[in-house]
GROMACS .gro file of C-alpha atoms in nm:
model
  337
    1UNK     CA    1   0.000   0.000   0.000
    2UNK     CA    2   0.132   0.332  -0.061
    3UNK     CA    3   0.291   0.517   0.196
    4UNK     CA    4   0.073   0.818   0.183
    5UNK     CA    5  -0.278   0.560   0.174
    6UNK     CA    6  -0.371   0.501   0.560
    7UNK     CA    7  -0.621   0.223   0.692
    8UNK     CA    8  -0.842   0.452   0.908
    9UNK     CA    9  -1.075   0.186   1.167
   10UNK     CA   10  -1.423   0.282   1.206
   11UNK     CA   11  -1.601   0.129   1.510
   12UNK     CA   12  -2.027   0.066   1.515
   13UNK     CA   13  -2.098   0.308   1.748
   14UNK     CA   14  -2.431   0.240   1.929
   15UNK     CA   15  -2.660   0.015   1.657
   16UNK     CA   16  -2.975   0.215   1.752
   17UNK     CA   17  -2.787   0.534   1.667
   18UNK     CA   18  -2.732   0.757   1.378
   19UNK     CA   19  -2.365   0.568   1.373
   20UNK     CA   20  -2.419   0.321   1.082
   21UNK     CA   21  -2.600   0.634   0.892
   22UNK     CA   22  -2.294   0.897   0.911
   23UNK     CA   23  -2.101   0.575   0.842
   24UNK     CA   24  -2.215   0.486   0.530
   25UNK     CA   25  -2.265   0.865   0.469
   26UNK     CA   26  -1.927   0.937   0.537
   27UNK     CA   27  -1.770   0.695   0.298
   28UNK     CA   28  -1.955   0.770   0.041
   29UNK     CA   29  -1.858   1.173   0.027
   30UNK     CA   30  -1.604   1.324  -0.202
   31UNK     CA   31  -1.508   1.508   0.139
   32UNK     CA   32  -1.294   1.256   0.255
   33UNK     CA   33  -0.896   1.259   0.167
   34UNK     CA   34  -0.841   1.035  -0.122
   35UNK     CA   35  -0.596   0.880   0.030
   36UNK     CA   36  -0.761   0.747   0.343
   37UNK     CA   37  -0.910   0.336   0.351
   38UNK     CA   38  -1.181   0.362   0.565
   39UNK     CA   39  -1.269   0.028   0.710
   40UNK     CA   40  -1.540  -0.052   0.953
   41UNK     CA   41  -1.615  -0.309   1.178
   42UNK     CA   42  -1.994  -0.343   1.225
   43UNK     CA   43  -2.252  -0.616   1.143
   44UNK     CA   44  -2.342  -0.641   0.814
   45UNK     CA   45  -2.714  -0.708   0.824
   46UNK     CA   46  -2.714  -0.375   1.060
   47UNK     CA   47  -2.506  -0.161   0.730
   48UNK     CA   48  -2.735  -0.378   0.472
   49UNK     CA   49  -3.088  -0.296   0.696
   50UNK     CA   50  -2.949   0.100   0.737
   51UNK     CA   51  -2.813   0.112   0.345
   52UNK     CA   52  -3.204   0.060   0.280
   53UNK     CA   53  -3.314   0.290   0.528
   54UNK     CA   54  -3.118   0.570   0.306
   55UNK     CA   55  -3.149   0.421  -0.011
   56UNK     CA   56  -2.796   0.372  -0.025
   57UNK     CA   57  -2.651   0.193  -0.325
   58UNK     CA   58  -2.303   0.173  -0.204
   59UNK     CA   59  -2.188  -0.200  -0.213
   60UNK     CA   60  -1.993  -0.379   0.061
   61UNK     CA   61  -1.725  -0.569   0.083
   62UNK     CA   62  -1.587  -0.789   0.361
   63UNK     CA   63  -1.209  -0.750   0.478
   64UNK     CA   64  -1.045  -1.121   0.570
   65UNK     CA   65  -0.656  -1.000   0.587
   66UNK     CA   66  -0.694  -0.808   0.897
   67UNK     CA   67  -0.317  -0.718   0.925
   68UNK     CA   68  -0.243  -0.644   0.545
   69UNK     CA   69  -0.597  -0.526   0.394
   70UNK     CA   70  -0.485  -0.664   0.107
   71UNK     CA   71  -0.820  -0.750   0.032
   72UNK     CA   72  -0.967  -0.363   0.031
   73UNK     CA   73  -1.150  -0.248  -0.250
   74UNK     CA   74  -1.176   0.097  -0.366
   75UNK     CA   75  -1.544   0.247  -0.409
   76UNK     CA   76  -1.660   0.016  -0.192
   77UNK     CA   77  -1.783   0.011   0.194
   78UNK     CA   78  -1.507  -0.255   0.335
   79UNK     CA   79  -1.624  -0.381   0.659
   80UNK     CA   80  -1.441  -0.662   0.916
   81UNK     CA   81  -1.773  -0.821   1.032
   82UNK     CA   82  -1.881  -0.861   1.385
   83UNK     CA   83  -2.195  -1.031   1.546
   84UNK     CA   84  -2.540  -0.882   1.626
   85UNK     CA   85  -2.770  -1.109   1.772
   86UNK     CA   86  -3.036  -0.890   1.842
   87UNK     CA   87  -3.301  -0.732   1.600
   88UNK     CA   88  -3.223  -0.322   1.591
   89UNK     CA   89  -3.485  -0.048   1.609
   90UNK     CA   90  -3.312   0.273   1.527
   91UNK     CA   91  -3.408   0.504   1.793
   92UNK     CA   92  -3.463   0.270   2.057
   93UNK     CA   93  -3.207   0.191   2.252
   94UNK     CA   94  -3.112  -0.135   2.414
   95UNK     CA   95  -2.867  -0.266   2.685
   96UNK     CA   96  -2.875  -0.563   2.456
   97UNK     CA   97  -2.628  -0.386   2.221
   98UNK     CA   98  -2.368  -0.325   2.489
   99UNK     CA   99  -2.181  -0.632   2.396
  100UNK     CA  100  -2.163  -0.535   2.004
  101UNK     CA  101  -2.077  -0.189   2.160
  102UNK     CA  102  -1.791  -0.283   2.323
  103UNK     CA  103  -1.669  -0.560   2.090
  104UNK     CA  104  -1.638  -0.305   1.789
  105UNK     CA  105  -1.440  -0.085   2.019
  106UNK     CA  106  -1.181  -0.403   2.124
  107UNK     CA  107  -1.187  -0.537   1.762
  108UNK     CA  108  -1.069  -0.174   1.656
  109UNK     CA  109  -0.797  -0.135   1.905
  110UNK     CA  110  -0.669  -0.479   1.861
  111UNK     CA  111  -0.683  -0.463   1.524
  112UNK     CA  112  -0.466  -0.125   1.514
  113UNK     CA  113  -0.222  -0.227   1.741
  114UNK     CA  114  -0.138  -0.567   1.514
  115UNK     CA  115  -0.189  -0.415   1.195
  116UNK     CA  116  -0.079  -0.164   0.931
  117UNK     CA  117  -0.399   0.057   1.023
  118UNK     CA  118  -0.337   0.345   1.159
  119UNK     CA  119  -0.605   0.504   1.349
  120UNK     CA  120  -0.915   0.452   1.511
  121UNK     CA  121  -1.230   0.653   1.483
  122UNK     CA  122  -1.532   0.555   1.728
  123UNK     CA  123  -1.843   0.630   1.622
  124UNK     CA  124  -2.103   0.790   1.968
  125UNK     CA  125  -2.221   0.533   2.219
  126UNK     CA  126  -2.438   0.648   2.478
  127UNK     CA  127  -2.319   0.606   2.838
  128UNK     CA  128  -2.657   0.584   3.017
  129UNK     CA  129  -2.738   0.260   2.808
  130UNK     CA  130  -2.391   0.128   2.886
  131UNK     CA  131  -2.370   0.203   3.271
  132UNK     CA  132  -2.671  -0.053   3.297
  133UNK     CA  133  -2.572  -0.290   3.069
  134UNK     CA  134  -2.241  -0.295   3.351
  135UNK     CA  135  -1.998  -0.092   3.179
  136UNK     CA  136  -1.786   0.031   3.468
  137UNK     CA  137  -1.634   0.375   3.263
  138UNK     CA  138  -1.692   0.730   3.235
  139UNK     CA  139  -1.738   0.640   2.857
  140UNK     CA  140  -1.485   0.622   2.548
  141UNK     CA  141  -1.205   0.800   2.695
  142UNK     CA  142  -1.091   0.619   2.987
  143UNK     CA  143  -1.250   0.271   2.798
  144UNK     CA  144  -0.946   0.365   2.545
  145UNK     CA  145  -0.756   0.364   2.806
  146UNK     CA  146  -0.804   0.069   2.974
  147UNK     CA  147  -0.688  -0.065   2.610
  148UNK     CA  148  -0.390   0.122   2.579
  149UNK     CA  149  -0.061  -0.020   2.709
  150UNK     CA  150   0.039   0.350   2.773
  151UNK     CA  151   0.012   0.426   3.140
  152UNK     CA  152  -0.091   0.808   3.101
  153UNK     CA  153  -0.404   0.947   3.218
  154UNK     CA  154  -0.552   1.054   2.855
  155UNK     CA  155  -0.667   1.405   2.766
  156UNK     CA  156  -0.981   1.499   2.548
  157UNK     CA  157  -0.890   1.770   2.302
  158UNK     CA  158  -1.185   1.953   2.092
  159UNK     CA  159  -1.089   2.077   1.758
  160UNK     CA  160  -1.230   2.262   1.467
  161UNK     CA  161  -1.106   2.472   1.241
  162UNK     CA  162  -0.880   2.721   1.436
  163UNK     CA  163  -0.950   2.634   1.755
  164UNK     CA  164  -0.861   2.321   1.989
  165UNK     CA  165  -0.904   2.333   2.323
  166UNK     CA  166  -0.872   2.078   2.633
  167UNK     CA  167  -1.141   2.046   2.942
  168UNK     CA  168  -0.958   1.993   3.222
  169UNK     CA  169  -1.259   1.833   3.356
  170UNK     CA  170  -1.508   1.718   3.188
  171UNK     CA  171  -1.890   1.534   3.279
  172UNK     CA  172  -1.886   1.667   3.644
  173UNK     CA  173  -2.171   1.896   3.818
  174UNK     CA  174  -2.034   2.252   3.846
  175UNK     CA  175  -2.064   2.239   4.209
  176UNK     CA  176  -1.789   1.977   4.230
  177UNK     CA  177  -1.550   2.153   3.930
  178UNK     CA  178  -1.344   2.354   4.190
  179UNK     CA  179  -1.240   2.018   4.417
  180UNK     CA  180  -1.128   1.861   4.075
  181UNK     CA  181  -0.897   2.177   3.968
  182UNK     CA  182  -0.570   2.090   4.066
  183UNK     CA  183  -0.204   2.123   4.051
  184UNK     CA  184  -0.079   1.830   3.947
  185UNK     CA  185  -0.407   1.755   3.693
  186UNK     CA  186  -0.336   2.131   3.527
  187UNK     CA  187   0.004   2.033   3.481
  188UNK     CA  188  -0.080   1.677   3.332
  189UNK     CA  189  -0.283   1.838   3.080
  190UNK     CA  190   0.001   2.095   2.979
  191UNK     CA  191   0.243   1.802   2.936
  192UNK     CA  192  -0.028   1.596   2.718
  193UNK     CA  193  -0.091   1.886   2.492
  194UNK     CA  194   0.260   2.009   2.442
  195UNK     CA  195   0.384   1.652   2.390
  196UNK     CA  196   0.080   1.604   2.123
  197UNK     CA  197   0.070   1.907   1.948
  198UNK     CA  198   0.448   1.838   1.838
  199UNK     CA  199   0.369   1.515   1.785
  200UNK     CA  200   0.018   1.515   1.606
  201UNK     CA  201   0.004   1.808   1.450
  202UNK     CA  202   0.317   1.887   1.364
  203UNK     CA  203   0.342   2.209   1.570
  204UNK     CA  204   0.729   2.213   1.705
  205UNK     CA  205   0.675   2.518   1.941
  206UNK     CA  206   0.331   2.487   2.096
  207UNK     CA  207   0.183   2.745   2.218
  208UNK     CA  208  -0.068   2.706   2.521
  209UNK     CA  209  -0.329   2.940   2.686
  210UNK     CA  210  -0.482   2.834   3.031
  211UNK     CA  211  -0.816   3.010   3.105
  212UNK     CA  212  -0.918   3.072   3.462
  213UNK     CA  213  -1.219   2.909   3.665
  214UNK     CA  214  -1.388   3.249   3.774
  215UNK     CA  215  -1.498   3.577   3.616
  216UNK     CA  216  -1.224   3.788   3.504
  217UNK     CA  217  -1.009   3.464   3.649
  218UNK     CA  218  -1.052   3.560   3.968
  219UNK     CA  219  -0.979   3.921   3.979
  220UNK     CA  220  -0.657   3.888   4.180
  221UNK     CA  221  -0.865   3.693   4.410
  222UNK     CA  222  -1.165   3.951   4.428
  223UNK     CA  223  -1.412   3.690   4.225
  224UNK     CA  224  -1.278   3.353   4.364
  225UNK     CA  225  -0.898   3.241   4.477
  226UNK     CA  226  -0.830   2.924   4.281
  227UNK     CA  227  -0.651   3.132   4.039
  228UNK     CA  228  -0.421   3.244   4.302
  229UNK     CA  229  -0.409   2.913   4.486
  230UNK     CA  230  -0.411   2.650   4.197
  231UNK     CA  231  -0.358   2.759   3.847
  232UNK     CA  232  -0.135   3.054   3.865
  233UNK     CA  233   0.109   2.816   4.071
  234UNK     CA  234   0.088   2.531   3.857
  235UNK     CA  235   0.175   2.759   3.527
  236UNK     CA  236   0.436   2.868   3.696
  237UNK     CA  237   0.536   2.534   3.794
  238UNK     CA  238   0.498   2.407   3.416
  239UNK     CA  239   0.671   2.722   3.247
  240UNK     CA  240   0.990   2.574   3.433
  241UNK     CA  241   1.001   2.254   3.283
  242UNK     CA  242   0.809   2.342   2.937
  243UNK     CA  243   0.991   2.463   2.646
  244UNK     CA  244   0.685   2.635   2.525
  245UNK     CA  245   0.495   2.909   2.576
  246UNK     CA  246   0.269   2.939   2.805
  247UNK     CA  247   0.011   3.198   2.872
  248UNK     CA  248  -0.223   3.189   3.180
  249UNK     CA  249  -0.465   3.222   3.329
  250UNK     CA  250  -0.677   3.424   3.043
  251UNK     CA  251  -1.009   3.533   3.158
  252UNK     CA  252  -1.252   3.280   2.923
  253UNK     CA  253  -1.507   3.556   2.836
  254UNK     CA  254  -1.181   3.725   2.604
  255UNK     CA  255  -0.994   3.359   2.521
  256UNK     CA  256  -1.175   3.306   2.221
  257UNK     CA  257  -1.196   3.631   2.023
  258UNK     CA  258  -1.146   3.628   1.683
  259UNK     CA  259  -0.775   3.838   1.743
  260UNK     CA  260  -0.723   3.593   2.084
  261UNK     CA  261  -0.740   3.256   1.853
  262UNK     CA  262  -0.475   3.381   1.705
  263UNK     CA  263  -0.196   3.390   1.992
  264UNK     CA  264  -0.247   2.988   2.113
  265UNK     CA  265  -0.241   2.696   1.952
  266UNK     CA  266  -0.472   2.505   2.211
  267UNK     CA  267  -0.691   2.640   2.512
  268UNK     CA  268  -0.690   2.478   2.831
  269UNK     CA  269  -1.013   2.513   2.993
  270UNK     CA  270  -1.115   2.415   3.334
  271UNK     CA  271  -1.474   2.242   3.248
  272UNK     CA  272  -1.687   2.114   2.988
  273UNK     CA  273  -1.882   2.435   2.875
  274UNK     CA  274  -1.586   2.629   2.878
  275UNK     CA  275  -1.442   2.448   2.617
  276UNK     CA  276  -1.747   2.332   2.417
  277UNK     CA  277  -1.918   2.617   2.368
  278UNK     CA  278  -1.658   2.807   2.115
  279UNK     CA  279  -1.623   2.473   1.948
  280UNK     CA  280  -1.958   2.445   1.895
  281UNK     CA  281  -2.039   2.808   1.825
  282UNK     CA  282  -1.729   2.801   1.542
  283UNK     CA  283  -1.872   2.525   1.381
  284UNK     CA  284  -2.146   2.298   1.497
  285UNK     CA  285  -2.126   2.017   1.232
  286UNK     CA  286  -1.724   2.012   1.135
  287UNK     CA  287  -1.620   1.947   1.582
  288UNK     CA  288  -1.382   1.629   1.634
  289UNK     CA  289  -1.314   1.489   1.974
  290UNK     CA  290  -0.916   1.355   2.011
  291UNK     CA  291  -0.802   1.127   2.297
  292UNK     CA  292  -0.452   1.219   2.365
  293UNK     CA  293  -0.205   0.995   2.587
  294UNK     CA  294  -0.295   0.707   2.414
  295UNK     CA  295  -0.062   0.427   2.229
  296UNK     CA  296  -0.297   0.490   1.926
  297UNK     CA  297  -0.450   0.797   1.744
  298UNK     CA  298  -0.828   0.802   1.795
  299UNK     CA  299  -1.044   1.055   1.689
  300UNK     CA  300  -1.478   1.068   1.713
  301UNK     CA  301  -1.718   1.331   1.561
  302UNK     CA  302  -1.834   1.572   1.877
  303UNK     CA  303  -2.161   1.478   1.876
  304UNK     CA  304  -2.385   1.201   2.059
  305UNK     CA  305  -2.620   0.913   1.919
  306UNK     CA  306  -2.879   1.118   1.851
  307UNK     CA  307  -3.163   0.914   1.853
  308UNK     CA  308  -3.435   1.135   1.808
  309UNK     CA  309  -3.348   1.151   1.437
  310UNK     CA  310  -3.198   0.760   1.418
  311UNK     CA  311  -3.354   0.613   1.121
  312UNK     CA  312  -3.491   0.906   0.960
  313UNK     CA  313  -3.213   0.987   0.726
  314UNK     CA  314  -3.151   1.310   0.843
  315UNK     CA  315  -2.850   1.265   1.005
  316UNK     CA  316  -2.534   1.521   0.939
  317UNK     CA  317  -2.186   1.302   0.868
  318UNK     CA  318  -1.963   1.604   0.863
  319UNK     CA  319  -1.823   1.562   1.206
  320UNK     CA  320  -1.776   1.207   1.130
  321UNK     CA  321  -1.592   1.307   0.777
  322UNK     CA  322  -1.360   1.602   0.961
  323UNK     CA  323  -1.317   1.302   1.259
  324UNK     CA  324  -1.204   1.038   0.965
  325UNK     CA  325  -0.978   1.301   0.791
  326UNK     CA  326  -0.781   1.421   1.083
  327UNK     CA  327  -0.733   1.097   1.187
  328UNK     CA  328  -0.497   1.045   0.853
  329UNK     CA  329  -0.356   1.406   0.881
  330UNK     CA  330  -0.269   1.319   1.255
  331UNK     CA  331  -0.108   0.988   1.182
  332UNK     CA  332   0.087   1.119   0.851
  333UNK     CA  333   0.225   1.392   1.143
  334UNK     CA  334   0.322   1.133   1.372
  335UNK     CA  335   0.494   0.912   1.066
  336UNK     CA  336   0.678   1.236   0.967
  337UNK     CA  337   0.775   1.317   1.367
   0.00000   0.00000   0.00000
């Protein structure tokens, strides 16, 4: 295969979901990078019964070389088929899919890790369905983990065009952000991105931007001292053992101006909204979700299951296509670092 070609791994997602639709929508847009071989590992009565659903004439073919590909075949939807015992409803979800769930995840790491592939993109799962089905994680992030024989604690990164940023904590009620804020998780976070930003995206002097927690971060302690306590301290600490720049903290109500964008390379926020919302406001349909700190690149579109609109053929695949694509520019940065 040439060089520049790169087996991108596309998990199920949940079966219910609008997964299998972006999927299949996804691979069949002139958006994606020529040179990516998207491969997904799904059921295929579940692509065949969704390829009707959107009167979809793409045809599929099933991948036996699992290390090689050599069996891949261009214009075509080239799946590595897993088992689904149970009959799917889109848009009702089931704890009866949590096994698929999780096998399409497993069968994608493994896969990667003894392959030529090389990257992962997970299509959404919903955590509610998988917490009762026994799934003991937060959800993708520290599942990847789990799989990754790296022992770092991983980082999400959000990015879009011009703009990535990093929650520093992330599915938490507010009134608990402030216990999770700390030194040592700050710094962790500084390391991750600086490390991946060279690495990934082929940035060799990052340039990072911490907001602060309260209004005007903090207002030398006026609005709130963990500013003056935690994360002035711990940029301090960082700036010593970071050849990078560092900036910090940046009140978040003037981090993401249009001129502001322009001084950082990534934002590192200290909870979900803060570093969703620009994302999101920038450009609701193009987001991509990054694990960092893992063994293996994996990116996912920044959206959930949706499954209000499973089934209807409605669905929007662009995060899905910008999640597939930087996937391949991220692992032709890592082959060229």
């Amino acid at each position: 295969m040439n060089s520049l070609k790169k087996v991108i791994l596309i998990s199920a997602g949940d079966p219910a979901s609008i997964s299998s639709e972006i999927t299949i929508k996804a691979i069949e847009n002139s958006k994606i990078i020529k040179n990516i071989r998207p491969i997904v590992i799904s059921s295929l009565n579940l692509i065949e019964d969704c390829k009707k659903n959107i009167n979809s004439n793409i045809k599929l073919n099933e991948i036996k070389d699992k290390v090689n590909f050599s069996d891949y075949k261009e214009n075509n939807l080239n799946i590595i088929p897993i088992n689904l015992f149970e009959e799917i409803f889109f848009g009702k979800p089931n704890t009866k899919y949590a096994s698929f769930i999780k096998k399409s995840i497993v069968d994608c790491v493994r896969i990667k890790m003894n392959s030529i592939a090389s990257a992962i993109v997970t299509n959404p799962i919903n955590k509610e369905i998988m917490y009762q089905s026994g799934f003991n994680f937060q959800g993708h992030t520290d599942f990847l983990a789990s799989l990754s024989q790296y022992k770092k604690i991983p980082v999400m990164m959000l990015v879009t065009n011009g703009l990535k940023t990093i929650p520093l904590t992330i599915h938490v009620p507010i009134k608990n952000i402030s216990k999770l804020i700390t030194k040592s998780r700050i710094e962790h976070s500084i390391n991750i991105a600086k490390e991946s930003l060279i690495s990934l995206f082929n940035i060799s002097k990052p340039r990072i931007l911490v907001t602060g927690l309260n209004p005007h971060a903090g207002e030398n302690g006026d609005i709130g001292n963990e500013e003056k306590k935690i994360i002035i301290p711990a940029i301090n600490k960082a700036k010593k053992k970071n050849d990078c720049f560092l900036e910090g903290p940046v009140s978040a109500d003037t981090a993401f101006s249009s001129k502001k964008r322009k001084d950082y390379d990534v934002a590192i926020c200290m909870y979900h909204d803060q570093a969703l919302i620009p994302i999101k406001t920038l450009d609701f349909f193009n987001g991509v979700n990054v694990t960092l700190g893992l063994d293996f690149i994996r990116t996912s579109p920044d959206h959930g299951t949706a499954f209000d609109i499973a089934g209807k053929n409605i669905a929007n695949p662009d995060s899905l296509i910008a999640a597939i694509n930087l996937a391949y520019q991220m692992s032709i940065n890592k082959q060229d670092g």
